[in-house]
Every structure is written in structure tokens, then in C-alpha cells.
mmCIF file of C-alpha atoms in Angstrom:
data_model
loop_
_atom_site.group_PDB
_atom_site.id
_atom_site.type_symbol
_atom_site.label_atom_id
_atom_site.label_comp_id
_atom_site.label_asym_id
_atom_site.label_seq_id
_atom_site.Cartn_x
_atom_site.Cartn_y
_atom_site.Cartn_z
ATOM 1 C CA UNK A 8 184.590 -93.908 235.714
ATOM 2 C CA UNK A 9 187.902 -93.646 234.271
ATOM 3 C CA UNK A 10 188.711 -91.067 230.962
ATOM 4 C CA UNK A 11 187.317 -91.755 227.707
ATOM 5 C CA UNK A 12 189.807 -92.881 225.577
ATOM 6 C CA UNK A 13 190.088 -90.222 222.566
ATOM 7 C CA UNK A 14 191.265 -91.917 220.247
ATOM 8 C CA UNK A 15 188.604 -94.373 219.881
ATOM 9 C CA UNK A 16 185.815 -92.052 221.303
ATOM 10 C CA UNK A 17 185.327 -90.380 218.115
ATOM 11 C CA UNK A 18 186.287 -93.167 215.904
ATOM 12 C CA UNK A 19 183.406 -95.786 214.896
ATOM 13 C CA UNK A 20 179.707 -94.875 213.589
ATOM 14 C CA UNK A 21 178.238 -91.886 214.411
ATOM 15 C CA UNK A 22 175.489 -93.682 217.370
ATOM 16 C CA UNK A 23 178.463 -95.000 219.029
ATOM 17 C CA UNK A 24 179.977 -92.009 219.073
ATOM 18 C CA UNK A 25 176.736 -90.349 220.628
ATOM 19 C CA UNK A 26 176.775 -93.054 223.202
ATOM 20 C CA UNK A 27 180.291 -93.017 224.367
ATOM 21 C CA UNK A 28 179.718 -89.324 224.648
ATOM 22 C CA UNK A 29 176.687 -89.869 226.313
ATOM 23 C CA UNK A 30 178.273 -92.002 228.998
ATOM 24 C CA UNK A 31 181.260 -89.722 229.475
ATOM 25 C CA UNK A 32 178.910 -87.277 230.370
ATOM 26 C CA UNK A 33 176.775 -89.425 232.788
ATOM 27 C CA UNK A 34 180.121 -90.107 234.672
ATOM 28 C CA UNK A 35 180.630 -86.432 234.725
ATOM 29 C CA UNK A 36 177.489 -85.955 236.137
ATOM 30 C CA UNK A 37 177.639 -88.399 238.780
ATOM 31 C CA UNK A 38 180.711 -87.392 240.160
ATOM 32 C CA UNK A 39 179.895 -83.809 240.526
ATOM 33 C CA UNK A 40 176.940 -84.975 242.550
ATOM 34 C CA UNK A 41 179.515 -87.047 244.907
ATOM 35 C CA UNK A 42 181.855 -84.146 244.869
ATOM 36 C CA UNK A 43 178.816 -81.872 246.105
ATOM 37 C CA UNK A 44 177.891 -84.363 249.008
ATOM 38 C CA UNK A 45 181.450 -84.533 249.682
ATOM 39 C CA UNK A 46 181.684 -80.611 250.348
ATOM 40 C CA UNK A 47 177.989 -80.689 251.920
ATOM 41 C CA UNK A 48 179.458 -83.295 254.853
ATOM 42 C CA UNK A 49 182.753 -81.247 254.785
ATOM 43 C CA UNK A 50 180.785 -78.194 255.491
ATOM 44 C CA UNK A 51 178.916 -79.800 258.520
ATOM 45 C CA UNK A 52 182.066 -80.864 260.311
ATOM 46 C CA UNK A 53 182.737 -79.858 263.407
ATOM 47 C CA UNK A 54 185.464 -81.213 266.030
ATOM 48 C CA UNK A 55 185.098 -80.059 269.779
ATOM 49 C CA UNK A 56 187.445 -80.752 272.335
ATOM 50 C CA UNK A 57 187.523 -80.700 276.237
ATOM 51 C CA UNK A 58 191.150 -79.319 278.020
ATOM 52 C CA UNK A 59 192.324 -82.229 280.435
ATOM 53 C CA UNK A 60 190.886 -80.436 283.918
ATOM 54 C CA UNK A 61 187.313 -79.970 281.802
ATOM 55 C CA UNK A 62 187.414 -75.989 282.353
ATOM 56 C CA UNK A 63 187.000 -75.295 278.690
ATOM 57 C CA UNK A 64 185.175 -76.739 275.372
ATOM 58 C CA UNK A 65 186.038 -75.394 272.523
ATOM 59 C CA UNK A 66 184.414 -76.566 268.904
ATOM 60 C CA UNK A 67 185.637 -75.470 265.485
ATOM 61 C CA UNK A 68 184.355 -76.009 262.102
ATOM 62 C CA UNK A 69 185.622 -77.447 258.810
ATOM 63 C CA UNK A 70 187.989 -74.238 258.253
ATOM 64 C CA UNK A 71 189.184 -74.642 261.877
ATOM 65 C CA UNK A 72 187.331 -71.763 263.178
ATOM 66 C CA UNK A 73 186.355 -71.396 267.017
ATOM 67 C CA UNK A 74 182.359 -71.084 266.916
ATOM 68 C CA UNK A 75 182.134 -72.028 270.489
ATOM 69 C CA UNK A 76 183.771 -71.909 273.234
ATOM 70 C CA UNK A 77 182.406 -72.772 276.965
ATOM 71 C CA UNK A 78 183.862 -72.503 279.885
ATOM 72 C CA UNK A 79 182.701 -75.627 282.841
ATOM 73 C CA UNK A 80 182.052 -75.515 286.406
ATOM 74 C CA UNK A 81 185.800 -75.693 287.214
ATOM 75 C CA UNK A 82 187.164 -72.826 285.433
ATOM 76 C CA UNK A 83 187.158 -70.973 288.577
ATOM 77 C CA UNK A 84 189.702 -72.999 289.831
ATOM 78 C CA UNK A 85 192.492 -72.257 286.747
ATOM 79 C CA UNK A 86 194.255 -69.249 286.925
ATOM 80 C CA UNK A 87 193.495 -66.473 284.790
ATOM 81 C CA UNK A 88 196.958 -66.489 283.036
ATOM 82 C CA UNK A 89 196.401 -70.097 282.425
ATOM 83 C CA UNK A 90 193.001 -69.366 280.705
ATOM 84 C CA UNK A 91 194.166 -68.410 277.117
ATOM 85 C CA UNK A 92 196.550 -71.463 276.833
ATOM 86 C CA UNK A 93 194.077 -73.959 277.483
ATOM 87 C CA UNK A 94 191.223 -72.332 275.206
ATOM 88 C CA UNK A 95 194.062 -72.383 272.499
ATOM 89 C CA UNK A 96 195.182 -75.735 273.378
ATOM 90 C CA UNK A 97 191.691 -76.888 272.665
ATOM 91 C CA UNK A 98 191.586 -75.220 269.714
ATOM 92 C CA UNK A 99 194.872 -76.645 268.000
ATOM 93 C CA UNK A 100 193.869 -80.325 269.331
ATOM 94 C CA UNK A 101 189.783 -79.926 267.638
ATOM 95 C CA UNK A 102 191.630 -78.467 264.532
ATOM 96 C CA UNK A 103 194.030 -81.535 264.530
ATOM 97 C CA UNK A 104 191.886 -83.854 264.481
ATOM 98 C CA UNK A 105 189.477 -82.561 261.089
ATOM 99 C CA UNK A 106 191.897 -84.456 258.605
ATOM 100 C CA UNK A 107 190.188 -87.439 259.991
ATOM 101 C CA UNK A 108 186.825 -86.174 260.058
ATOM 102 C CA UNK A 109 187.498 -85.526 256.470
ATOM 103 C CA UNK A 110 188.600 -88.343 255.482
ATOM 104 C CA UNK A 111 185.493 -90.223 257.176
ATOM 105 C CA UNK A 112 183.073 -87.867 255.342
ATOM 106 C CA UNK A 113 185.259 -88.319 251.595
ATOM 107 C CA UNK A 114 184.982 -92.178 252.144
ATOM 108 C CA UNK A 115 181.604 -91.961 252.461
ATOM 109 C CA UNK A 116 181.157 -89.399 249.731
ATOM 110 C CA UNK A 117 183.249 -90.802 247.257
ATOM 111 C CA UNK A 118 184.094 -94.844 248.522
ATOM 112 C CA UNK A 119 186.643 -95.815 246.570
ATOM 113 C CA UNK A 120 185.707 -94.204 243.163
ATOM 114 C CA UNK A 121 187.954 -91.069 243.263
ATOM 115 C CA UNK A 122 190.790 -92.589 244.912
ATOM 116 C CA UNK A 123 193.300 -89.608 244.095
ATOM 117 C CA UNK A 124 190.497 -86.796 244.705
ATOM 118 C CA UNK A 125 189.926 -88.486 248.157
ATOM 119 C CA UNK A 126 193.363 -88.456 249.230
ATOM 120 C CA UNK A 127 193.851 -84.553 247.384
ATOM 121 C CA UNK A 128 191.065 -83.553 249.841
ATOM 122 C CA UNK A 129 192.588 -85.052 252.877
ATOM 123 C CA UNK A 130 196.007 -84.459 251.957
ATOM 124 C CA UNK A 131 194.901 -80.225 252.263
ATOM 125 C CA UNK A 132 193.414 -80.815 255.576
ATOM 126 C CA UNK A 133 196.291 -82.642 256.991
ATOM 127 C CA UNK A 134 198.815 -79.650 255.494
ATOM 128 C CA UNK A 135 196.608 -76.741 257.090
ATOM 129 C CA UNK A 136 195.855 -78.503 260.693
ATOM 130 C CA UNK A 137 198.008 -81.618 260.772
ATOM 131 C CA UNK A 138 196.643 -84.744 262.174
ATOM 132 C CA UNK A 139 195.746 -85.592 265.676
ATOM 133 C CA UNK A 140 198.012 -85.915 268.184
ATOM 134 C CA UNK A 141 197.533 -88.967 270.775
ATOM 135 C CA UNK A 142 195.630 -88.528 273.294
ATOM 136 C CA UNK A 143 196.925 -86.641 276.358
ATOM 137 C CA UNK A 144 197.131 -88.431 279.586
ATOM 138 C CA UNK A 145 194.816 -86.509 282.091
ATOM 139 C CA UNK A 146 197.236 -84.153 284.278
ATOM 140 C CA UNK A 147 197.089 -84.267 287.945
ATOM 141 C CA UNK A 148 197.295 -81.415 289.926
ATOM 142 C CA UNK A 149 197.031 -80.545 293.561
ATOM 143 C CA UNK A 150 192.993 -79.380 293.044
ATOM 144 C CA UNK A 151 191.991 -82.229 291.210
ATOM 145 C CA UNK A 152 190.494 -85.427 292.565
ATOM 146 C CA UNK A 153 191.709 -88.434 293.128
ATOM 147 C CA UNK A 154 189.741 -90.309 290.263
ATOM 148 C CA UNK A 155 190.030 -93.998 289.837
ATOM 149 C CA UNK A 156 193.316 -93.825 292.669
ATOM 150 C CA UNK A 157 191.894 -94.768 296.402
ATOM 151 C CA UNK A 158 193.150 -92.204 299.095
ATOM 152 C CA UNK A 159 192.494 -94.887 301.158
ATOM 153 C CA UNK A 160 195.632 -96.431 302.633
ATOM 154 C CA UNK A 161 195.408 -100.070 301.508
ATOM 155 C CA UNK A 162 194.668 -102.344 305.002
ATOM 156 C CA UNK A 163 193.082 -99.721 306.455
#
């Protein structure tokens, strides 16, 4: 609902003052109650990411906070000097990608009403993590399997 304008809002008889008022109220109203979905979905986000060899899964929440972090079948196989960088690693790519889990949950919040409040929202997520990277092709190393790649010689 776009401003009042002022100089006619107050101008006229006093009942259509009262309802002009009225209805700038109303439009208050109902976009506070967007607004508070909008930070209600924000506050439920959370991202979780998997490093390429699937040792560790980290997830964080809306402020990009670690609130879990597991560790899979094949973290015995990854050096423990090795162990830090990938937990971080899957940190910084989860917190990369909540921009666009924002964005998702403000479109749906607000649609196209609040078009500069939407992108104000995102915009701050984007500064503090960025915006996800492309995805990483998985990295092959001698301990991993062979995947979709036959070992089998072909003609053999």
C-alpha cells in the first residue's frame, strides 16, 4: 500500500478524513503482520552442507551459526590436520548459500508488495555471508571410489 498522500489526507470532510486514516492504518497493520512472518521463516532457516568426500555435515542457522556438526562413516579416513578445514569449509559454503534461502522465505512473506524491503533484507544477507558459490566438482583422491568411472578396462 503505497504512502498516504498528506496533502490531501487531511483535506476534505471530516469522515473522509477518518477513512483515509483508517486505511493508512489497515496497511500499517498488514504489513507488520507480513514483516513478522517474514522474520518467523527467517528465523527457521537453516542451510546444511556435506564436504565433497561426505566426512562432515555441518548446518547453520539464519545468523550463520554452526548448531550441528556430524562427522560420517569416512572421517576416519581424512587426516586429522585436514579435519578443521573441511568442517570450516562446510561452514562458509551453508552460510553462503542463506541469501537465497532468504530471499525464498521474503518472496513468500512479502510477494511483491514490499519490493525495496525485500531486496533491503536480502541485500544484508548477501553483505554478511555472500552468495553461493557453484557447486564444487567432487574431488578424487587415491581412497575414494571409483563412482560412475568403470575400473574395468573397456573389451575386457
Amino acid at each position: 500500500m503505497p504512502e498516504p498522500q498528506w496533502d490531501t489526507l487531511f483535506n476534505g470532510d471530516p469522515a473522509q478524513v477518518e477513512r483515509g486514516v483508517d486505511e493508512w492504518v489497515e496497511g500499517l497493520r498488514q504489513r507488520a503482520d507480513r514483516l513478522q512472518r517474514l522474520k518467523t521463516q527467517v528465523d527457521r532457516i537453516q542451510v546444511t552442507e556435506t564436504s565433497p568426500n561426505g566426512a562432515v555435515t555441518v548446518t547453520v542457522d539464519a545468523t550463520g551459526k554452526p548448531i550441528d556438526v556430524r562427522f560420517g562413516d569416512r572421517v576416519g579416513s581424512v587426516p586429522p590436520r585436514e579435519l578443521g578445514p573441511l568442517v570450516m569449509g562446510c561452514i562458509r559454503t551453508a552460510q553462503s548459500r542463506i541469501a537465497q534461502q532468504v530471499r525464498e522465505a521474503t518472496t513468500a512473506a512479502v510477494g511483491d508488495d514490499l519490493p525495496e524491503t525485500r531486496q533491503m533484507v536480502v541485500d544484508s544477507y548477501r553483505e554478511k555471508f555472500g552468495d553461493a558459490p557453484p557447486p564444487e566438482r567432487p574431488r578424487r583422491g587415491p581412497d575414494d571410489d571409483f563412482g560412475d568411472e568403470s575400473y574395468v578396462r573397456p573389451g575386457w
